[in-house]
């Protein structure tokens, strides 16, 4: 078997750092899929990524000629031959279309029937000619973000592609990818892009990049090197860094020749509030703050340079100047902002647009106060603080800090509120109103922060639906899906007794000045919420059937929905649930066949067998025992009691003939079974569960 090493390197302009690893992994998986489709064998595939390259190295790829099997299925045998055994027009037409002789066909048989079938083998194109096609397909199928267009022919990829290397051992694979010819010149470091790195053999990759320009093409190795050097560097000042996998991943994606360096800033900047200081160092400058053993930030920071230079002192000095400028700006903005109390910015919110056609941030603040008062009607002790938090919630949008650094909205509001002697619960709520900010983000911890977050999100969501900014299947520019899921997660996690329908109606009423019937819009928003719930429960591991069994009831209380789904899931997973589920299934199957009304009362005088009397008493006891449990939504306890009916139901089926010759007795027994079904179907629709 003839095998070779295949190298593919796609040289690009700077790829988006946060998506680099995902783009690279997608390229790798797509390429494997394409190879499998064409039945091309190989030993191992390694993938590489830096800010300016995506690469694959395929070891021992089988270069021998391959044959692919072609199958053409024709009409069914019934339609292929007439009653005299002659070919029909349908069969003749199929044979002519594919230039097939009837003698070369066979018959395909399966459970569904029998058809004419033609099978042949065709020599596949040479693998050398397939490689460019496979590569381009694998790149085009990457689905991490919307691609950009460049050049006159409007080619689309995440960033412009500038260079293509395709080598089979030491030979260039001729061909084009995105109209760029393959060569053997590797994409160099951005600082040395004029210098050529010529690769003679595919096996030299990726070592040749490191030998020539200290480029670590392997993402995982690059990350390990960065972490190791960070640990060694911070030992010098006896500090430590917090675990921040997201930032480390982003830094790894920003560099390809990493050099870890230690820098410092002036101690006076330590007076900047901790979260803001941390934000500037991490988010703005992509550096790592250093802490002492008391968890205080030290006047040092770690940064990773992308240039392996002998002039590291100059790089450190330049980086320190940039950091100093950033921190000086924050210091200046904080000083100016503190001249005005937070609440004094409220009137200025009239000049800040929330959204076209739905008013200003001042109007939004008034709506938040109304919603907060409505939500806290059952918790009057929190009303004053909650209303205060709602009033101050958007005031920091006017501040200099937020105008310069919008991501600090909420956080800066919290600090200013504390400085203005506001209650801690009020200040924390101002920050927590924006949580969760992204998928999987933490939730608000305080009650007031939770209800302020719910109010803020439902106000935005209702307003957008009200003016017609509704998400489509592939577009959600205002992140309304995230807002809806955030509301649901908070309600469930914080166990807040809210009904979605009431919440939505209250929110919509604040937009509807003419008091037009909002019922259709309300129903539309509820469906939107329920669809989010469905996908969320699937994501966290619940069975699709279990979710449908509960959501099919069109309930609108998230807490109630959550309790039911959890209870049904626990019950179904329990070791002894199978037998009672078989009983339930049998009952449902019997009742589904019946067209007569089963709503009348059970007549005990028509009971002939002791088994039906026992079952009747047990069902009656179950009804009484679960009445309060249903009111308290204790569904897990209800399932425990349902389990007690397993034996009486089995004895009933073993000894009682349901379809009695006397229609009244038959109907009575069906009503008895239906009375049990009514109780268990109060929890979920069990017909989805088998």
XYZ file of C-alpha atoms in Angstrom:
690
model
C 0.000 0.000 0.000
C 1.420 3.351 -1.079
C 1.172 5.949 1.727
C 2.407 9.513 2.011
C 2.274 12.482 4.370
C -0.074 15.273 3.368
C 0.335 18.837 4.634
C -2.232 21.601 4.193
C -1.617 25.090 5.558
C -4.071 27.958 5.019
C -2.356 31.307 5.555
C -4.772 34.072 6.533
C -4.967 37.543 7.909
C -5.519 37.751 11.697
C -8.294 35.309 12.649
C -10.746 36.189 15.468
C -9.020 35.091 18.680
C -12.085 33.921 20.578
C -13.104 31.659 17.705
C -9.708 30.402 16.562
C -9.760 27.075 18.394
C -13.323 26.383 17.300
C -12.577 27.268 13.654
C -9.518 24.991 13.691
C -11.430 22.087 15.254
C -14.259 22.513 12.724
C -11.790 22.447 9.825
C -10.231 19.253 11.228
C -13.581 17.484 11.718
C -14.940 18.568 8.324
C -11.808 17.304 6.598
C -12.128 13.900 8.287
C -15.782 13.723 7.211
C -14.866 14.407 3.579
C -12.124 11.742 3.660
C -14.561 9.208 5.106
C -17.159 9.968 2.434
C -14.565 9.198 -0.252
C -13.292 6.159 1.683
C -9.748 7.567 1.775
C -7.745 5.813 4.491
C -5.082 7.393 6.703
C -3.261 6.691 9.958
C -3.484 9.979 11.878
C -4.493 13.620 11.431
C -3.025 16.457 13.497
C -4.390 19.993 13.401
C -2.641 23.305 14.053
C -3.727 26.919 14.459
C -2.183 30.319 15.080
C -3.662 33.788 14.554
C -2.555 33.652 10.908
C -2.829 29.997 9.917
C -4.924 26.825 9.958
C -3.092 23.600 9.183
C -3.609 19.840 8.925
C -0.981 17.122 8.753
C -2.276 13.747 7.556
C 0.094 10.854 8.147
C 0.143 7.715 5.990
C -2.673 8.734 3.675
C -3.420 5.896 1.235
C -2.666 7.118 -2.289
C -3.676 3.960 -4.149
C -6.440 4.161 -6.734
C -9.861 3.706 -5.183
C -13.080 2.366 -6.616
C -16.447 3.674 -5.548
C -19.656 1.683 -5.769
C -22.521 3.282 -7.663
C -26.099 2.171 -7.040
C -29.147 3.162 -9.074
C -32.498 2.053 -7.732
C -35.245 1.669 -10.291
C -39.026 1.290 -10.093
C -40.595 -1.313 -7.821
C -40.981 -4.791 -9.296
C -44.764 -4.340 -9.357
C -44.353 -1.231 -11.524
C -41.505 -2.699 -13.605
C -43.409 -5.671 -15.086
C -46.931 -5.964 -16.406
C -49.211 -8.960 -15.815
C -47.629 -10.778 -18.795
C -44.108 -10.358 -17.419
C -43.029 -7.672 -19.916
C -41.160 -4.506 -18.938
C -43.372 -1.496 -18.360
C -42.739 1.956 -19.858
C -41.569 3.109 -16.443
C -38.861 0.423 -16.287
C -37.789 0.949 -19.936
C -37.488 4.702 -19.355
C -35.277 4.121 -16.279
C -33.029 1.676 -18.169
C -32.612 4.105 -21.105
C -31.896 7.081 -18.846
C -28.963 5.314 -17.131
C -27.971 3.258 -20.222
C -28.479 -0.006 -18.347
C -29.142 -3.468 -19.749
C -31.888 -5.325 -17.862
C -29.539 -8.339 -17.647
C -27.146 -6.263 -15.496
C -29.799 -5.491 -12.859
C -30.533 -7.313 -9.634
C -33.417 -7.115 -7.185
C -33.351 -5.146 -3.938
C -35.540 -6.627 -1.223
C -36.423 -5.206 2.186
C -39.420 -4.953 4.513
C -40.989 -2.231 2.393
C -40.902 -4.136 -0.894
C -38.829 -5.094 -3.919
C -37.154 -2.927 -6.597
C -34.898 -3.144 -9.629
C -31.307 -2.272 -8.719
C -28.188 -1.604 -10.776
C -24.766 -1.798 -9.118
C -21.392 -1.009 -10.643
C -17.947 0.193 -9.625
C -16.246 3.301 -10.902
C -12.623 4.329 -10.581
C -12.372 7.344 -8.290
C -10.448 10.456 -9.299
C -6.818 10.508 -8.229
C -6.450 11.608 -4.619
C -4.056 14.394 -5.654
C -6.847 15.996 -7.662
C -9.376 15.510 -4.839
C -7.297 17.188 -2.095
C -8.020 20.831 -3.144
C -11.761 20.061 -3.424
C -11.828 18.311 -0.037
C -9.931 21.182 1.590
C -12.160 23.900 0.164
C -15.305 22.011 1.184
C -13.962 21.516 4.716
C -13.235 25.258 4.986
C -16.599 26.323 3.574
C -18.501 24.129 6.034
C -16.991 25.790 9.113
C -19.910 27.345 10.984
C -18.465 29.421 13.839
C -19.560 32.872 12.663
C -20.718 34.860 9.630
C -17.894 34.907 7.048
C -16.593 38.109 5.472
C -16.116 38.895 1.772
C -12.879 40.095 0.239
C -11.340 40.603 -3.188
C -13.287 41.403 -6.349
C -14.789 37.930 -6.733
C -16.490 38.138 -3.292
C -14.865 35.018 -1.852
C -16.191 34.358 1.653
C -14.212 33.190 4.685
C -13.641 34.460 8.223
C -10.644 36.505 7.184
C -8.924 36.978 3.807
C -6.834 33.963 2.755
C -3.406 34.975 1.491
C -1.426 31.755 1.076
C -2.000 28.028 0.437
C 0.483 25.211 1.011
C -0.424 21.670 -0.095
C 2.338 19.083 -0.048
C 2.337 15.325 -0.530
C 5.687 14.357 0.953
C 8.009 16.615 -1.047
C 5.698 17.336 -3.986
C 3.363 20.333 -4.333
C -0.261 19.324 -4.856
C -1.308 21.424 -7.822
C -4.676 23.087 -7.504
C -6.479 26.130 -6.202
C -8.338 26.882 -2.981
C -10.441 30.039 -3.086
C -8.656 30.877 -6.362
C -5.206 30.767 -4.720
C -2.568 28.427 -6.132
C -0.736 26.035 -3.869
C 3.002 26.488 -3.166
C 5.648 25.401 -0.641
C 6.224 28.779 1.060
C 4.779 28.742 4.608
C 2.972 31.739 6.050
C 5.544 33.570 8.161
C 5.231 35.531 11.405
C 3.593 38.950 10.917
C 6.826 40.671 12.001
C 8.865 38.767 9.424
C 6.343 38.353 6.615
C 8.862 39.433 3.973
C 11.153 36.511 4.820
C 10.340 33.192 3.148
C 10.074 29.868 4.988
C 10.352 27.188 2.301
C 9.262 23.702 3.319
C 10.757 20.812 1.354
C 8.845 17.916 2.869
C 5.490 17.643 4.630
C 7.118 15.775 7.540
C 9.099 18.927 8.444
C 5.879 20.553 9.693
C 5.428 22.088 12.286
C 9.055 21.905 13.544
C 10.321 24.061 10.680
C 8.189 26.991 11.892
C 9.668 26.805 15.388
C 13.224 26.375 14.106
C 12.947 29.372 11.781
C 10.803 31.857 13.733
C 9.905 30.297 17.130
C 6.331 29.798 15.885
C 4.437 27.218 17.956
C 1.766 26.066 15.518
C 0.237 23.529 17.910
C -2.408 25.386 19.965
C -2.266 22.983 22.928
C 1.533 23.053 23.172
C 1.507 26.852 22.825
C -0.986 27.151 25.686
C 1.068 24.797 27.898
C 4.218 26.827 27.245
C 2.424 30.074 28.136
C 1.030 28.658 31.395
C 4.405 27.209 32.377
C 6.217 30.511 31.726
C 3.561 32.476 33.629
C 4.051 30.265 36.701
C 7.825 30.698 36.534
C 7.540 34.469 36.086
C 5.178 35.163 39.013
C 7.431 33.204 41.377
C 9.853 36.126 41.157
C 7.443 38.397 43.039
C 5.786 35.675 45.178
C 2.399 36.290 43.604
C -0.268 34.231 41.925
C -2.862 34.649 39.181
C -6.531 33.709 39.283
C -7.721 30.854 37.101
C -9.035 32.471 33.965
C -9.285 29.849 31.240
C -11.179 32.134 28.860
C -8.472 34.821 28.947
C -5.620 32.281 28.685
C -7.351 30.718 25.675
C -7.783 34.139 24.080
C -4.140 35.086 24.696
C -3.039 31.741 23.219
C -5.079 32.565 20.131
C -3.527 36.038 19.836
C 0.100 34.923 19.634
C 2.177 32.354 17.760
C 5.657 33.059 19.186
C 4.748 33.599 22.845
C 7.093 35.340 25.265
C 5.775 35.884 28.810
C 6.883 39.184 30.347
C 6.391 40.899 33.715
C 5.488 44.595 33.899
C 4.224 46.994 36.558
C 2.059 50.068 37.049
C 2.043 52.867 39.609
C 0.752 51.984 43.083
C -1.646 54.943 43.037
C -3.817 53.051 40.540
C -4.552 50.431 43.202
C -7.124 52.935 44.547
C -9.255 52.265 41.466
C -12.147 49.941 42.472
C -11.021 46.327 42.184
C -13.483 45.142 39.504
C -12.756 48.152 37.306
C -8.997 47.762 37.673
C -9.321 44.072 36.843
C -11.512 44.893 33.834
C -8.937 47.284 32.348
C -6.034 44.854 32.845
C -7.863 41.744 31.604
C -10.534 42.824 29.136
C -9.001 45.984 27.709
C -5.314 45.054 27.678
C -5.513 41.221 27.563
C -3.076 41.006 30.482
C -3.179 39.068 33.751
C -3.321 40.863 37.130
C -1.180 39.423 39.918
C -2.388 38.897 43.507
C -0.678 38.432 46.868
C -1.572 35.812 49.476
C -4.265 38.161 50.881
C -5.943 38.231 47.449
C -5.036 41.905 46.947
C -4.031 43.059 43.469
C -0.327 43.873 43.257
C 1.048 46.710 41.056
C 2.263 44.135 38.523
C 0.796 42.378 35.532
C 1.729 39.603 33.136
C 1.480 40.014 29.386
C 2.385 37.711 26.499
C 4.339 39.245 23.659
C 4.129 37.868 20.124
C 7.689 38.839 19.253
C 10.750 36.901 20.332
C 13.081 39.867 20.625
C 16.320 40.742 22.431
C 14.764 44.116 23.199
C 12.308 42.846 25.812
C 12.930 45.895 28.033
C 11.612 48.173 25.289
C 8.542 45.945 24.803
C 7.861 46.011 28.562
C 8.320 49.781 28.709
C 5.960 50.380 25.777
C 3.334 48.068 27.289
C 3.594 49.845 30.651
C 3.024 53.194 28.904
C -0.162 51.901 27.292
C -1.367 50.477 30.616
C -0.557 53.752 32.363
C -2.585 55.704 29.790
C -5.592 53.390 30.210
C -5.512 53.561 33.999
C -5.005 57.328 33.935
C -8.134 57.669 31.794
C -10.151 55.593 34.257
C -8.767 57.607 37.187
C -9.740 60.866 35.462
C -13.258 59.656 34.598
C -13.834 58.393 38.148
C -12.767 61.745 39.584
C -15.185 63.667 37.345
C -18.055 61.226 37.839
C -17.845 61.477 41.627
C -18.732 65.154 41.450
C -22.357 64.182 40.664
C -24.515 61.821 42.714
C -25.828 58.826 40.825
C -29.509 59.715 41.300
C -28.921 63.168 39.787
C -28.341 61.510 36.411
C -31.948 60.263 36.294
C -33.379 63.262 34.425
C -30.551 63.088 31.877
C -31.785 59.619 30.870
C -34.549 61.397 28.945
C -31.869 62.194 26.368
C -30.672 58.587 26.067
C -32.592 56.545 23.496
C -33.574 53.037 24.532
C -34.907 52.011 21.133
C -36.682 53.688 18.237
C -40.473 53.777 18.748
C -40.294 52.674 22.390
C -38.820 55.711 24.062
C -35.906 56.753 26.216
C -34.002 55.156 29.071
C -35.935 57.389 31.439
C -39.194 55.833 30.249
C -37.651 52.391 30.578
C -36.708 53.236 34.176
C -40.328 54.142 34.950
C -41.472 50.816 33.486
C -38.892 48.943 35.570
C -40.218 50.600 38.727
C -43.750 49.514 37.840
C -42.678 45.924 37.111
C -40.614 45.753 40.301
C -43.613 46.903 42.373
C -45.801 44.263 40.709
C -43.293 41.418 41.234
C -42.662 42.345 44.881
C -46.358 42.436 45.801
C -45.857 39.157 47.687
C -42.621 40.370 49.307
C -43.533 43.820 50.693
C -40.429 43.990 52.919
C -38.268 44.398 49.813
C -40.498 46.906 48.014
C -38.689 50.116 49.006
C -35.178 48.825 48.233
C -36.320 47.154 45.006
C -37.995 50.336 43.751
C -34.887 52.343 44.659
C -32.673 49.903 42.737
C -34.957 50.190 39.691
C -34.822 53.988 39.832
C -30.990 54.025 39.928
C -30.496 51.064 37.591
C -29.712 53.023 34.402
C -28.222 56.180 35.897
C -24.644 55.049 35.345
C -25.229 55.176 31.567
C -24.631 58.934 31.805
C -21.261 58.571 33.566
C -17.925 59.168 31.848
C -16.650 55.701 32.713
C -19.592 53.886 31.064
C -19.526 56.195 28.049
C -15.890 55.197 27.531
C -16.225 51.550 28.652
C -19.818 50.375 28.039
C -19.076 46.896 29.408
C -18.772 48.447 32.882
C -22.447 49.455 33.028
C -23.932 48.077 36.200
C -20.538 47.542 37.818
C -19.731 51.265 37.925
C -23.310 51.930 39.036
C -22.782 49.589 41.979
C -19.580 51.376 43.066
C -21.115 54.840 42.769
C -24.218 53.713 44.671
C -22.059 52.467 47.548
C -20.088 55.728 47.545
C -23.426 57.612 47.678
C -24.350 55.649 50.847
C -27.038 53.587 49.157
C -27.898 50.258 50.780
C -25.670 47.352 49.806
C -28.678 45.362 48.511
C -29.582 48.255 46.202
C -26.002 48.614 44.935
C -25.592 44.879 44.263
C -28.896 44.791 42.378
C -27.672 47.541 40.032
C -24.751 45.325 39.012
C -26.716 42.060 38.935
C -29.451 43.397 36.629
C -27.335 42.425 33.587
C -26.799 38.813 34.695
C -26.673 36.381 33.025
C -24.804 38.243 30.294
C -24.129 35.219 28.087
C -24.926 31.519 27.782
C -23.796 29.697 30.910
C -23.055 32.943 32.801
C -23.663 33.169 36.551
C -27.080 34.288 37.827
C -27.893 37.115 40.249
C -27.374 36.025 43.849
C -29.643 38.540 45.601
C -33.437 38.613 45.469
C -33.620 42.278 44.402
C -30.911 41.718 41.779
C -32.914 38.774 40.453
C -36.212 40.611 40.082
C -34.500 43.691 38.645
C -32.810 41.461 36.063
C -36.148 39.824 35.219
C -37.828 43.244 34.924
C -35.089 44.647 32.706
C -35.085 41.624 30.396
C -38.870 41.248 30.074
C -39.199 44.985 29.375
C -36.687 44.750 26.523
C -38.193 41.534 25.170
C -41.800 42.789 25.279
C -40.806 46.093 23.727
C -39.006 44.421 20.837
C -41.943 42.120 20.135
C -44.301 45.102 20.414
C -42.517 47.010 17.628
C -41.994 43.891 15.513
C -38.302 43.195 16.159
C -38.950 39.454 16.496
C -36.149 36.881 16.074
C -36.251 34.736 12.949
C -34.975 31.166 12.647
C -31.414 32.320 11.931
C -31.305 35.926 13.164
C -31.603 37.373 16.647
C -29.849 40.775 16.521
C -31.159 41.895 19.922
C -30.282 38.584 21.665
C -33.881 38.043 22.751
C -33.374 34.281 23.033
C -30.642 34.905 25.595
C -32.871 37.319 27.501
C -35.760 34.832 27.596
C -33.539 32.016 28.829
C -31.985 34.341 31.414
C -35.442 35.124 32.822
C -36.356 31.433 32.963
C -33.105 30.414 34.641
C -33.441 33.124 37.292
C -37.079 32.247 38.079
C -36.250 28.547 38.427
C -32.964 28.961 40.317
C -34.280 31.592 42.739
C -37.645 29.824 43.095
C -39.625 32.996 42.299
C -43.381 32.450 42.030
C -44.001 34.099 38.680
C -46.449 33.211 35.957
C -45.081 34.020 32.508
C -48.468 35.023 31.137
C -49.058 37.528 33.943
C -45.497 38.854 33.682
C -45.775 39.335 29.912
C -49.213 40.939 30.106
C -48.019 43.400 32.755
C -44.993 44.295 30.667
C -46.957 44.701 27.430
C -49.544 46.917 29.142
C -46.793 49.499 29.822
C -46.158 49.849 26.081
C -49.776 49.720 24.961
C -50.970 53.315 25.422
C -54.227 52.653 23.542
C -55.015 49.503 25.553
C -55.568 47.370 22.457
C -56.028 43.609 22.951
C -52.500 42.216 23.350
C -53.575 38.572 23.696
C -52.134 37.452 20.331
C -48.809 39.144 21.020
C -48.785 37.722 24.554
C -49.370 34.189 23.217
C -46.562 34.701 20.702
C -44.129 35.688 23.451
C -45.195 32.741 25.639
C -44.516 30.333 22.752
C -41.120 31.986 22.389
C -40.374 31.345 26.093
C -41.568 27.743 25.961
C -39.409 27.013 22.907
C -36.408 28.346 24.854
C -37.311 26.088 27.776
C -37.542 23.081 25.471
C -34.058 23.605 24.013
C -32.556 24.468 27.408
C -33.826 21.279 29.049
C -32.417 19.294 26.133
C -29.043 21.014 26.535
C -28.829 20.118 30.223
C -29.584 16.477 29.498
C -33.315 15.837 29.851
C -35.067 13.436 27.487
C -37.022 15.048 24.652
C -40.049 12.860 25.459
C -40.072 13.891 29.112
C -39.882 17.576 28.185
C -42.744 17.203 25.687
C -44.859 15.271 28.192
C -44.889 18.339 30.447
C -44.730 21.226 27.965
C -47.654 19.786 25.988
C -49.898 21.012 28.835
C -49.061 24.641 27.949
C -48.207 25.539 31.542
C -46.892 29.042 32.164
C -45.280 28.764 35.612
C -41.574 27.927 35.145
C -41.193 26.593 38.698
C -44.113 24.208 38.231
C -42.779 23.080 34.841
C -39.336 22.463 36.332
C -40.689 20.407 39.222
C -42.742 18.230 36.879
C -39.867 17.586 34.465
C -37.500 16.734 37.319
C -40.061 14.444 38.963
C -40.929 12.574 35.748
C -37.216 12.170 34.953
C -36.393 10.841 38.439
C -39.365 8.478 38.294
C -38.439 7.158 34.852
C -34.833 6.551 35.902
C -35.811 4.731 39.111
C -35.105 0.991 39.132
C -38.711 -0.052 39.758
C -40.500 2.308 37.370
C -40.633 -0.045 34.373
C -43.411 -2.276 35.705
C -45.723 0.606 36.691
C -45.007 2.253 33.313
C -46.194 -0.945 31.612
C -49.398 -0.737 33.651
C -49.901 2.887 32.630
C -49.190 2.053 28.990
C -51.731 -0.762 29.031
C -54.385 1.492 30.560
C -53.756 4.262 28.010
C -53.924 1.805 25.099
C -57.260 0.430 26.310
C -58.787 3.874 26.891
C -57.571 5.328 23.574
C -59.736 2.806 21.695
C -62.886 3.902 23.496
C -65.157 6.450 21.878
C -67.830 6.495 24.576
C -67.888 9.096 27.353
C -66.046 8.036 30.521
C -66.788 11.081 32.644
C -69.666 9.596 34.671
C -69.191 8.416 38.252
C -68.175 4.880 39.161
C -71.044 2.677 40.306
C -69.751 0.450 43.118
C -72.863 -1.742 42.929
C -71.733 -2.936 39.474
C -68.467 -4.287 40.884
C -68.419 -8.098 40.888
C -64.772 -8.895 41.567
C -62.813 -8.172 44.719
C -59.846 -6.992 42.571
C -61.851 -4.139 41.083
C -63.148 -3.149 44.532
C -59.583 -3.137 45.895
C -58.373 -1.066 42.923
C -61.276 1.349 43.348
C -60.394 1.885 47.017
C -56.710 2.320 46.218
C -57.447 4.898 43.498
C -59.782 6.724 45.864
C -57.082 6.729 48.559
C -54.565 7.993 45.980
C -56.877 10.846 45.025
C -57.300 11.897 48.669
C -53.591 11.472 49.506
C -52.384 13.495 46.516
C -54.866 16.366 46.696
C -52.623 18.510 48.891
C -49.468 17.230 47.204
C -50.700 18.582 43.858
C -51.425 21.964 45.433
C -47.903 22.023 46.896
C -46.423 20.751 43.592
C -44.740 17.792 45.326
C -44.694 15.571 42.267
C -41.906 13.284 43.446
C -44.006 12.347 46.502
C -46.998 11.716 44.233
C -44.969 9.253 42.156
C -44.072 7.324 45.297
C -47.767 6.910 46.046
C -48.578 5.975 42.436
C -46.082 3.119 42.744
C -48.307 1.578 45.464
C -50.967 0.872 42.821
C -48.746 -1.426 40.780
C -49.912 -4.696 42.387
C -53.646 -3.806 42.531
C -53.525 -2.893 38.798
C -51.763 -6.160 37.883
C -54.244 -8.182 39.964
C -57.074 -6.313 38.272
C -55.823 -7.181 34.782
C -55.133 -10.810 35.783
C -58.560 -11.477 37.297
C -61.035 -8.995 35.836
C -62.410 -9.137 32.313
C -62.775 -5.524 31.215
C -64.953 -6.160 28.173
C -67.803 -7.805 30.074
C -70.891 -8.981 28.219
C -72.886 -6.518 30.300
C -72.141 -3.083 28.707
C -72.808 -1.271 32.016
C -70.206 -3.369 33.870
C -67.768 -2.894 30.980
C -68.274 0.889 31.032
C -67.876 0.957 34.824
C -64.515 -0.803 34.591
C -63.333 1.571 31.892
C -64.355 4.527 34.079
C -62.353 2.972 36.944
C -59.213 2.831 34.796
C -59.867 6.355 33.541
C -60.052 7.671 37.109
C -56.484 6.432 37.639
C -55.369 7.936 34.335
C -56.861 11.315 35.318
C -54.707 11.448 38.444
C -51.387 10.571 36.823
C -52.099 12.747 33.774
C -52.319 15.749 36.092
C -48.508 15.608 36.205
C -47.661 14.949 32.563
C -48.944 13.379 29.374
C -47.637 9.832 29.793
C -48.426 8.934 26.186
C -45.117 10.667 25.289
C -43.156 8.365 27.581
C -43.437 5.025 25.817
